[in-house]
PDB file of C-alpha atoms in Angstrom:
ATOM      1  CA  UNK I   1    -141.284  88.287 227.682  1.00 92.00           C
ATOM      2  CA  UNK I   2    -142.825  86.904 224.887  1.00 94.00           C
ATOM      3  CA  UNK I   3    -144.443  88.907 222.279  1.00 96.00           C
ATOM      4  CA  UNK I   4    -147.731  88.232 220.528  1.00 98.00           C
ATOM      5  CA  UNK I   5    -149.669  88.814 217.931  1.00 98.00           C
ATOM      6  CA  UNK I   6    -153.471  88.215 217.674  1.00 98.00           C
ATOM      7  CA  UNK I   7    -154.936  87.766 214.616  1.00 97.00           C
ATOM      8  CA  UNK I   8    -159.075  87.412 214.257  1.00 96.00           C
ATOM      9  CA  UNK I   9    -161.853  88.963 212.404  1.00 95.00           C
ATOM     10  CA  UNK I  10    -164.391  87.852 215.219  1.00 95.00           C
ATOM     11  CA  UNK I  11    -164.317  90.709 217.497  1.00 96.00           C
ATOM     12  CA  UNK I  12    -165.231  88.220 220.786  1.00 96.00           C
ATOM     13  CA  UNK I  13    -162.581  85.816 220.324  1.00 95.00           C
ATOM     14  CA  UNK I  14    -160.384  88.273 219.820  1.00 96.00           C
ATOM     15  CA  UNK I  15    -160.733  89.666 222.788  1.00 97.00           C
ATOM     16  CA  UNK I  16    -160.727  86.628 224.395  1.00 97.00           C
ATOM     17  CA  UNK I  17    -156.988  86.130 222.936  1.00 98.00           C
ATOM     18  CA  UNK I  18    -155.773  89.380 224.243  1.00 97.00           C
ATOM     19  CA  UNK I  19    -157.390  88.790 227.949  1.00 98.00           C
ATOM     20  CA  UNK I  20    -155.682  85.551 228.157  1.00 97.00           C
ATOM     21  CA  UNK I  21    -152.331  87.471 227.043  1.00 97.00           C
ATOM     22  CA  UNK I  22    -152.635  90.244 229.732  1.00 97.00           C
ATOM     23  CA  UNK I  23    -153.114  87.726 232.573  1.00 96.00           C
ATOM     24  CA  UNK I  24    -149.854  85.741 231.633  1.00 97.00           C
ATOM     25  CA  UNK I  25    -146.724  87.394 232.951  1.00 95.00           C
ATOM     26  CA  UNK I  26    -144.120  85.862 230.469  1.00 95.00           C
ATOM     27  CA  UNK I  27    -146.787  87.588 227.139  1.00 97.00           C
ATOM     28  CA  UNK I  28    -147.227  90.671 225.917  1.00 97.00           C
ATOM     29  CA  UNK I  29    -149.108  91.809 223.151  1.00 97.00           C
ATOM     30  CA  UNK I  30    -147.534  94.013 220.075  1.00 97.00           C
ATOM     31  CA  UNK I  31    -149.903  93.723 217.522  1.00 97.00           C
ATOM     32  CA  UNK I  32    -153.704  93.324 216.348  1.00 97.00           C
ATOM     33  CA  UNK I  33    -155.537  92.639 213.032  1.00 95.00           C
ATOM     34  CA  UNK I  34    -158.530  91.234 211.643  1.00 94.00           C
ATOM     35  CA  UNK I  35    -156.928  90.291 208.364  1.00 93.00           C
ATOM     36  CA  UNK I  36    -153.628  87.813 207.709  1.00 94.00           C
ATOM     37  CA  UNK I  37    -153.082  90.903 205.253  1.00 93.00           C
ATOM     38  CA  UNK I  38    -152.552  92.770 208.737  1.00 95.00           C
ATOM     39  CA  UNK I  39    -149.605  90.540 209.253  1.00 96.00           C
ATOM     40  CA  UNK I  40    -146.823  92.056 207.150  1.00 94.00           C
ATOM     41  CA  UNK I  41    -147.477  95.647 208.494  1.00 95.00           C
ATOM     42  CA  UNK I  42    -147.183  94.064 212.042  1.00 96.00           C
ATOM     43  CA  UNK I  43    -144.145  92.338 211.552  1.00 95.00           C
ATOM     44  CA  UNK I  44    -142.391  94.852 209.948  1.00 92.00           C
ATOM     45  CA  UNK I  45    -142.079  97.413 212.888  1.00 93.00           C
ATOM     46  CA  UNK I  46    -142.309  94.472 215.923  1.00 93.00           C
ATOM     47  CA  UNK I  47    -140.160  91.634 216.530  1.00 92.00           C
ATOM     48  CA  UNK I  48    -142.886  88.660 217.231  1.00 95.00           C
ATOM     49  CA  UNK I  49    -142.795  84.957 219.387  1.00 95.00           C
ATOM     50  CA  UNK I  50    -146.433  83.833 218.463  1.00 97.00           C
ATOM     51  CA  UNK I  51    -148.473  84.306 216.485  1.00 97.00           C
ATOM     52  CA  UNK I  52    -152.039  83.831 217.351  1.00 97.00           C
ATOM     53  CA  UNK I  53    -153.478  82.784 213.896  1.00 96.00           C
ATOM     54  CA  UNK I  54    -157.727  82.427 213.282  1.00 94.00           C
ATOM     55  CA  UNK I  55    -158.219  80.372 210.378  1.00 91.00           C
ATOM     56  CA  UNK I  56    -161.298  81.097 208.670  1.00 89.00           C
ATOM     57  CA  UNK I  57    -161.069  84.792 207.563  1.00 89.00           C
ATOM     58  CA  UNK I  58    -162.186  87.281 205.102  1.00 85.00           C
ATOM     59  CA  UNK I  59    -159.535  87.978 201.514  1.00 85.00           C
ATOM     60  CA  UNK I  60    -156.746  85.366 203.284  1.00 87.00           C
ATOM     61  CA  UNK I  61    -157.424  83.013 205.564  1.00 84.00           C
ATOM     62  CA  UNK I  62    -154.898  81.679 208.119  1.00 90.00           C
ATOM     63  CA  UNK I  63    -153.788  78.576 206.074  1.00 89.00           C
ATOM     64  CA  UNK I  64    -153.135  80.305 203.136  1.00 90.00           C
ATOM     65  CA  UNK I  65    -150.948  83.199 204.498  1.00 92.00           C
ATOM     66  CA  UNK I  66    -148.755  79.748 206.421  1.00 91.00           C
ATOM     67  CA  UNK I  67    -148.371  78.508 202.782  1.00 90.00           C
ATOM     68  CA  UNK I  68    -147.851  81.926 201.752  1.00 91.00           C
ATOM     69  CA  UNK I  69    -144.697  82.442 204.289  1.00 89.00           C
ATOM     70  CA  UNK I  70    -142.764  79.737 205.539  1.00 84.00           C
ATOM     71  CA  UNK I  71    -140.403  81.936 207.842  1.00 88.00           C
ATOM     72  CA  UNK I  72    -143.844  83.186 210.106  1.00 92.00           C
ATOM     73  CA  UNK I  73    -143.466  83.053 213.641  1.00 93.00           C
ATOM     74  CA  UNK I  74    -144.215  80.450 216.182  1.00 93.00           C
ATOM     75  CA  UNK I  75    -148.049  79.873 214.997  1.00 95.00           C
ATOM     76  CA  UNK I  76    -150.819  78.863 217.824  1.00 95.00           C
ATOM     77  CA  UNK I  77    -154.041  78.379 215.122  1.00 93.00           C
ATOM     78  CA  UNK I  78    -157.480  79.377 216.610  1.00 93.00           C
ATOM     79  CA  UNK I  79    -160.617  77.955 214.917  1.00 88.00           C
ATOM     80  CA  UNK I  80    -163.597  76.793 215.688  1.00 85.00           C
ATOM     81  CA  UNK I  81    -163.574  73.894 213.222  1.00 80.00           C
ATOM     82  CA  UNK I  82    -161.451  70.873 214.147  1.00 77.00           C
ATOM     83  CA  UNK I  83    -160.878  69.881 210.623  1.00 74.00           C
ATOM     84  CA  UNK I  84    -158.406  72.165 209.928  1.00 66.00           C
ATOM     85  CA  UNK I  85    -156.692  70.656 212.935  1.00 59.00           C
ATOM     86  CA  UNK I  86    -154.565  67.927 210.278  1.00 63.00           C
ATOM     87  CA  UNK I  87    -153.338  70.761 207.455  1.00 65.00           C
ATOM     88  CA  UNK I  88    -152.369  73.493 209.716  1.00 59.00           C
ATOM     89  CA  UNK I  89    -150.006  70.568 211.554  1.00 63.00           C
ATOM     90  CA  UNK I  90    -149.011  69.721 207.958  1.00 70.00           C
ATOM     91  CA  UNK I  91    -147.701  73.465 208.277  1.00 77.00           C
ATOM     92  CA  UNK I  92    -145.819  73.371 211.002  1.00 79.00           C
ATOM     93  CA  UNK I  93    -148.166  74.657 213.378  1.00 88.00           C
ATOM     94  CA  UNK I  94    -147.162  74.862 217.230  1.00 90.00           C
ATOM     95  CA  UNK I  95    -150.556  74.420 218.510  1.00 91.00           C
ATOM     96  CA  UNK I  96    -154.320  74.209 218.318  1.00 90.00           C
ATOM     97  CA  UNK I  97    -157.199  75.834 220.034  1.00 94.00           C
ATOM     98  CA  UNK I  98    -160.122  75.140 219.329  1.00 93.00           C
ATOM     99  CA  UNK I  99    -163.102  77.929 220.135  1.00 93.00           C
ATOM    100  CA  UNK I 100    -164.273  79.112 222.490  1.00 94.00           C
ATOM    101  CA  UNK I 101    -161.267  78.378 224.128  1.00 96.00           C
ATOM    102  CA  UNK I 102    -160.748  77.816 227.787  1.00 96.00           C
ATOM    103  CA  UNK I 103    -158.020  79.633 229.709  1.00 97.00           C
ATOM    104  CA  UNK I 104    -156.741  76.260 230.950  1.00 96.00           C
ATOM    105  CA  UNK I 105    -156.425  75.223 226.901  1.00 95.00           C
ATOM    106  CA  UNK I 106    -154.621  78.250 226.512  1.00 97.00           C
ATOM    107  CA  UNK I 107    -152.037  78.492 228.957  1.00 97.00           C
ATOM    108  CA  UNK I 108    -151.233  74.742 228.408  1.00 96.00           C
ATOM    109  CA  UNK I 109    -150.147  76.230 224.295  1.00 95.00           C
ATOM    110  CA  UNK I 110    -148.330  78.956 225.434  1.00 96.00           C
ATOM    111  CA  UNK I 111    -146.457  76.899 227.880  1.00 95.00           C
ATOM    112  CA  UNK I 112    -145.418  74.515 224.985  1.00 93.00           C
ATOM    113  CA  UNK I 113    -144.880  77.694 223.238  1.00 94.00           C
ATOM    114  CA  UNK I 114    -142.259  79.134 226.065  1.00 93.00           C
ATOM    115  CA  UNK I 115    -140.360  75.726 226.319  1.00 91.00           C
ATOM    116  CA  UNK I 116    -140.219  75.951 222.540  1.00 88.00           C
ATOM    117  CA  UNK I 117    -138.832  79.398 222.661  1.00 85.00           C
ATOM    118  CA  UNK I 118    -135.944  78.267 225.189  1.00 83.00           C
ATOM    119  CA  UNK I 119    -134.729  75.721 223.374  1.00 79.00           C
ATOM    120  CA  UNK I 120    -134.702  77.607 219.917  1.00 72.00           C
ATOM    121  CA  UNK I 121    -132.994  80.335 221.625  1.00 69.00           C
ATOM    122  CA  UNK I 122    -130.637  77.814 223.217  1.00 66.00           C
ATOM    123  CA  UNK I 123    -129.666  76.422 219.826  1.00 59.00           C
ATOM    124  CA  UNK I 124    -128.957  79.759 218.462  1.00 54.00           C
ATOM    125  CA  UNK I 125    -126.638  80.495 221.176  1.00 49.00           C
ATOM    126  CA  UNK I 126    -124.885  77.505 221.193  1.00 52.00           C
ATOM    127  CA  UNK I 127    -124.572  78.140 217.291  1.00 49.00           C
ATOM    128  CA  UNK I 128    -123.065  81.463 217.631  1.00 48.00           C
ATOM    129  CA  UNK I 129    -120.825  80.263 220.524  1.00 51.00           C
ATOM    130  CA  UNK I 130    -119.341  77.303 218.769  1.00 52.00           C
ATOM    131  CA  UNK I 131    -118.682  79.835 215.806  1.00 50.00           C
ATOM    132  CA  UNK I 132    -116.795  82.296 217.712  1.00 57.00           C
ATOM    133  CA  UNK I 133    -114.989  79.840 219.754  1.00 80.00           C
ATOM    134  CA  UNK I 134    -113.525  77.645 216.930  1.00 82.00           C
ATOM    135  CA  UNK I 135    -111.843  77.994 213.435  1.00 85.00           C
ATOM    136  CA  UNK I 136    -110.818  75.552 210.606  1.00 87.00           C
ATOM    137  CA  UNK I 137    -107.519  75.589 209.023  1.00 87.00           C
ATOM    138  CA  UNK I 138    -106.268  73.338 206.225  1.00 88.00           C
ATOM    139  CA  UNK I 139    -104.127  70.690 207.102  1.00 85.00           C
ATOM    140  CA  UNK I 140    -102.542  67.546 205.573  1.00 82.00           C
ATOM    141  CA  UNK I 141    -104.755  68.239 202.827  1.00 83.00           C
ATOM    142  CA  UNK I 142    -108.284  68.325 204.413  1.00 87.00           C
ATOM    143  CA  UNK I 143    -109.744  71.008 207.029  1.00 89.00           C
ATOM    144  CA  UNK I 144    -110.174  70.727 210.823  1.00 89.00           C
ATOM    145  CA  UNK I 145    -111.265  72.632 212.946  1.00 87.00           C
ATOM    146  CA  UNK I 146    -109.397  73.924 216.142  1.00 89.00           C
ATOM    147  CA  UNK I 147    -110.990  75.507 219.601  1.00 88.00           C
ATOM    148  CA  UNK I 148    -109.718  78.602 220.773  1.00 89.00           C
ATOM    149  CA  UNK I 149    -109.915  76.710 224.253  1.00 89.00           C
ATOM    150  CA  UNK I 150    -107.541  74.197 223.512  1.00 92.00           C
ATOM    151  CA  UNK I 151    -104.221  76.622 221.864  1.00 94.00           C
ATOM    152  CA  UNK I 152    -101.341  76.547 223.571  1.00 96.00           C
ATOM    153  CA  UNK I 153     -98.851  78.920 221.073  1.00 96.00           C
ATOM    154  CA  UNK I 154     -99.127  79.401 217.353  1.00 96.00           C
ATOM    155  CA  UNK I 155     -95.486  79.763 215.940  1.00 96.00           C
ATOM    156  CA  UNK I 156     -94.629  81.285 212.560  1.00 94.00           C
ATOM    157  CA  UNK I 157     -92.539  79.119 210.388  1.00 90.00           C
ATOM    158  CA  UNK I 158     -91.686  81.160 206.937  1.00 86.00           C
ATOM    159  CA  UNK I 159     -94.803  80.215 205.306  1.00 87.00           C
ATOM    160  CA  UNK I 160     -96.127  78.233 207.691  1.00 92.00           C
ATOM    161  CA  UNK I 161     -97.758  78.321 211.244  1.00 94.00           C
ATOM    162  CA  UNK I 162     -97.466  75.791 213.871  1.00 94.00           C
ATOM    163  CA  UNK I 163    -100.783  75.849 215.900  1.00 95.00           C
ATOM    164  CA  UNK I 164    -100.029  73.837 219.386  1.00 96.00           C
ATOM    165  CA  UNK I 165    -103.200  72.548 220.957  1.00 95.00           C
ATOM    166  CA  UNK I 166    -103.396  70.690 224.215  1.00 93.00           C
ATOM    167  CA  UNK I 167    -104.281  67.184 221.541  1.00 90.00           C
ATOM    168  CA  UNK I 168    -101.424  67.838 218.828  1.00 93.00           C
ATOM    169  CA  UNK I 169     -99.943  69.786 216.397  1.00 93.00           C
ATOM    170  CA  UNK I 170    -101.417  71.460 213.550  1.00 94.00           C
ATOM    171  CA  UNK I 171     -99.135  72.611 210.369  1.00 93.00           C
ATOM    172  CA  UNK I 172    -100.540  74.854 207.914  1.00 92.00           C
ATOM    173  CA  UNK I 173     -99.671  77.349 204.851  1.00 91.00           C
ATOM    174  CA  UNK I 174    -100.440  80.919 206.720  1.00 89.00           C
ATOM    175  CA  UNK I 175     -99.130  83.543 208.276  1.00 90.00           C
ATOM    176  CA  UNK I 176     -98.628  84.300 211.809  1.00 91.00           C
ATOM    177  CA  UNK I 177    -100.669  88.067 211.206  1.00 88.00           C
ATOM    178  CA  UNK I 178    -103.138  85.827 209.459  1.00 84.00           C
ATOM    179  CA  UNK I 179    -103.986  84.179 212.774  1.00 86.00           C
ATOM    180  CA  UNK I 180    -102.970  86.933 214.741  1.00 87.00           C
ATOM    181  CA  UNK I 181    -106.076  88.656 213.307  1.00 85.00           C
ATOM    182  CA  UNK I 182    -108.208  85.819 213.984  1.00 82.00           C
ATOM    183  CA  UNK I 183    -107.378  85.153 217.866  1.00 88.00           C
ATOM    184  CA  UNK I 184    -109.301  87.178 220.497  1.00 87.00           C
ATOM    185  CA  UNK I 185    -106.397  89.924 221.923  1.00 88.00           C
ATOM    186  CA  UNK I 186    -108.003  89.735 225.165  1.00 88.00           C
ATOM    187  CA  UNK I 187    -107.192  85.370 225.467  1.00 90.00           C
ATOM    188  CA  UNK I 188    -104.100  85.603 223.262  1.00 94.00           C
ATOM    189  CA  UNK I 189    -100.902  87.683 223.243  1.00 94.00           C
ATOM    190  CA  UNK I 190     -97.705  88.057 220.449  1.00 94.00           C
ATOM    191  CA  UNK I 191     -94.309  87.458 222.675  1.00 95.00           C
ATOM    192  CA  UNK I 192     -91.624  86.992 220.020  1.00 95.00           C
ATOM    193  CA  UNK I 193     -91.818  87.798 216.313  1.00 93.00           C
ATOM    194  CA  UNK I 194     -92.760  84.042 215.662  1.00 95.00           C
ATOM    195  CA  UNK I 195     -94.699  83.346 218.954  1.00 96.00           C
ATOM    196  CA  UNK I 196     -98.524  84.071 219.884  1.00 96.00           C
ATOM    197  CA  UNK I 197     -99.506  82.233 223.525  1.00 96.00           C
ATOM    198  CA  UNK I 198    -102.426  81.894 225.192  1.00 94.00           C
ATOM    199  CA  UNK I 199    -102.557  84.377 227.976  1.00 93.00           C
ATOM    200  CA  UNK I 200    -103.839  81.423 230.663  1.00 92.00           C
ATOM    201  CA  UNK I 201    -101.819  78.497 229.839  1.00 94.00           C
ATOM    202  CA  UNK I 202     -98.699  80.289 230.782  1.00 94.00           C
ATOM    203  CA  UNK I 203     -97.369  78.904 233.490  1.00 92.00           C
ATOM    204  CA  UNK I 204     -94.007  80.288 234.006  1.00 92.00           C
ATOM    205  CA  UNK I 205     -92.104  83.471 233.269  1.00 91.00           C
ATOM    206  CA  UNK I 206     -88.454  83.989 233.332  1.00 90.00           C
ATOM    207  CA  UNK I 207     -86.300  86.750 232.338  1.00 87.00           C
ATOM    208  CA  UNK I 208     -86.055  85.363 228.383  1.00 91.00           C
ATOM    209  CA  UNK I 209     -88.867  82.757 228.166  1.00 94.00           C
ATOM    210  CA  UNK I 210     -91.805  81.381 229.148  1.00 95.00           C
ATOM    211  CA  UNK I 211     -93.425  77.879 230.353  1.00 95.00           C
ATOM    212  CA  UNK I 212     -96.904  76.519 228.861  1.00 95.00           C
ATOM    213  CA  UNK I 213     -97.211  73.063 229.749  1.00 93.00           C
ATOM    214  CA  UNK I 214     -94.061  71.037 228.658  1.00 94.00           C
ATOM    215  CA  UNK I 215     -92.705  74.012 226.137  1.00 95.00           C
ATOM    216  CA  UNK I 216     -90.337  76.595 226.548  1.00 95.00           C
ATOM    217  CA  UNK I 217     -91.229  79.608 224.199  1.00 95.00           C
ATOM    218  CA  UNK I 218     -88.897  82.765 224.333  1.00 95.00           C
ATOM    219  CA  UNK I 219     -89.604  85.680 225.364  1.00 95.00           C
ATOM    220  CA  UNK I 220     -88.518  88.748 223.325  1.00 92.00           C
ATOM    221  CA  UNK I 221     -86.944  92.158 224.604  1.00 90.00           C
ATOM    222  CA  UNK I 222     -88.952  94.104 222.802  1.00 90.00           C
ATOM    223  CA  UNK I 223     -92.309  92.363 223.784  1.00 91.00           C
ATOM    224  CA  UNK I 224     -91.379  91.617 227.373  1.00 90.00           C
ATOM    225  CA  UNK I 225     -92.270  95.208 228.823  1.00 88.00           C
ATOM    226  CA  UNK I 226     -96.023  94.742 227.427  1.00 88.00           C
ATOM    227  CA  UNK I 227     -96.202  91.050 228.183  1.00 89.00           C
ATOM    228  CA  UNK I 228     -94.966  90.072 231.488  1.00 89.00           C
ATOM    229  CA  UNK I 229     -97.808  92.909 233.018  1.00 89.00           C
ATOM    230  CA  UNK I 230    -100.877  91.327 231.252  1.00 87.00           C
ATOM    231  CA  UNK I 231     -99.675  87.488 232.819  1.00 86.00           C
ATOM    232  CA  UNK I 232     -98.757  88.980 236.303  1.00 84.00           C
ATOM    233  CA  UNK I 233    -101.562  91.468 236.540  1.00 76.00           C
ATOM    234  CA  UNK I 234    -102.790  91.648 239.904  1.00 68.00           C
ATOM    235  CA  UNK I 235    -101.601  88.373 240.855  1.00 67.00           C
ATOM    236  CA  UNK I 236     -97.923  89.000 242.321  1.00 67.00           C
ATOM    237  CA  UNK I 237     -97.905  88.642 246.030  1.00 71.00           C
ATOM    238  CA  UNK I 238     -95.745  91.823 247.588  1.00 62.00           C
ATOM    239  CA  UNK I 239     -92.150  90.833 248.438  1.00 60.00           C
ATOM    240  CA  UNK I 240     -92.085  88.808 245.138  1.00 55.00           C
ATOM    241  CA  UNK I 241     -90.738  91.342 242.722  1.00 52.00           C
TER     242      UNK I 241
END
């Protein structure tokens, strides 16, 4: 759902606005005003998708507060003069509409506007995603940066870590704890005092060690009780213990 805001100081096309909303299932309508100095108020207490902006208005008109806020929502300009059309674009306008508007004229803008929502909320999950799933280190004197996805073990090396990743091997001046802290619990797990693993590239377990890919990684004693459960789990077949 998308919420909207509707402002107009011409009572009709307001109204006009706000019908169009409430026949549109993916709007809803949070806030009203016959002023841009209604604006502020409106955003402070409601989270807002569009902003249904007239132009021409009383004390601020609709340009102005744009210039007056670059960070306003996703604007949809209504006006009944088409030579505002060039400046509000010049603002970064999503849209249009020119009065009296047709329902067909509107739904076509907040269509754009929905397809423009989905691909800004896209981004900013894809942002947040790539920033959780991936760290830089310094290494060999400039930084790179290392997926979560692609670790095999990190091993402590007195001052140093080794971070093994399915494309090579990373050397850098940290400490295992350092990482440790960094490295989801749930994905990764310590089994020696110098060895964190990732839980599903293990692919063997003996009594003293374990198998990821072509490496042999040992196991300690005093891990192995809390270890060897979370890579079994429920995944030993009965007769195999």
């Amino acid at each position: 759902m998308m919420r909207c805001v509707v402002i107009d100081d011409e009572p009709l096309a307001r109204e006009c606005v706000i019908n169009y909303i409430d026949q549109i299932d993916f709007l809803s309508c949070v806030g009203v005003g016959i002023s841009a100095l209604d604006i502020p108020p409106i955003l402070g207490q409601h989270e807002v998708d569009i902003l249904f902006l007239d132009v021409q208005m009383p004390m601020m008109n609709g340009l102005e507060y744009l210039k007056s806020n670059p960070n306003a929502p996703m604007t949809i300009l209504t006006t009944a003069f088409p030579n505002y059309a060039i400046e509000g674009f010049d603002l970064n306008v999503l849209d249009y509409l020119l009065k009296p508007i047709s329902f067909n004229r509107f739904f076509a803008a907040v269509t754009k506007a929905k397809q423009q929502n989905h691909l800004l909320k896209r981004h900013d999950t894809k942002a947040l995603h790539d920033s959780e799933s991936c760290f830089f280190i310094k290494c060999d004197g400039k930084y790179e940066k290392i997926y979560h996805d692609d670790i095999l073990f990190v091993e402590a090396m007195q001052n140093y870590v080794i971070i093994q990743t399915t494309k090579r091997k990373y050397i850098s001046l940290l400490f295992l704890k350092n990482v440790a802290e960094k490295l989801s619990p749930d994905r990764f797990i310590r089994v020696h005092k110098s060895y964190i693993v990732a839980l599903d590239k293990i692919e063997g377990v003996a009594q003293h060690e374990l198998q990821i890919a072509t490496y042999t990684i040992p196991l300690s004693r005093n891990y192995r009780k809390q270890v060897v459960p979370r890579i079994l789990g429920d995944n030993l077949w009965k007769g195999n213990t």
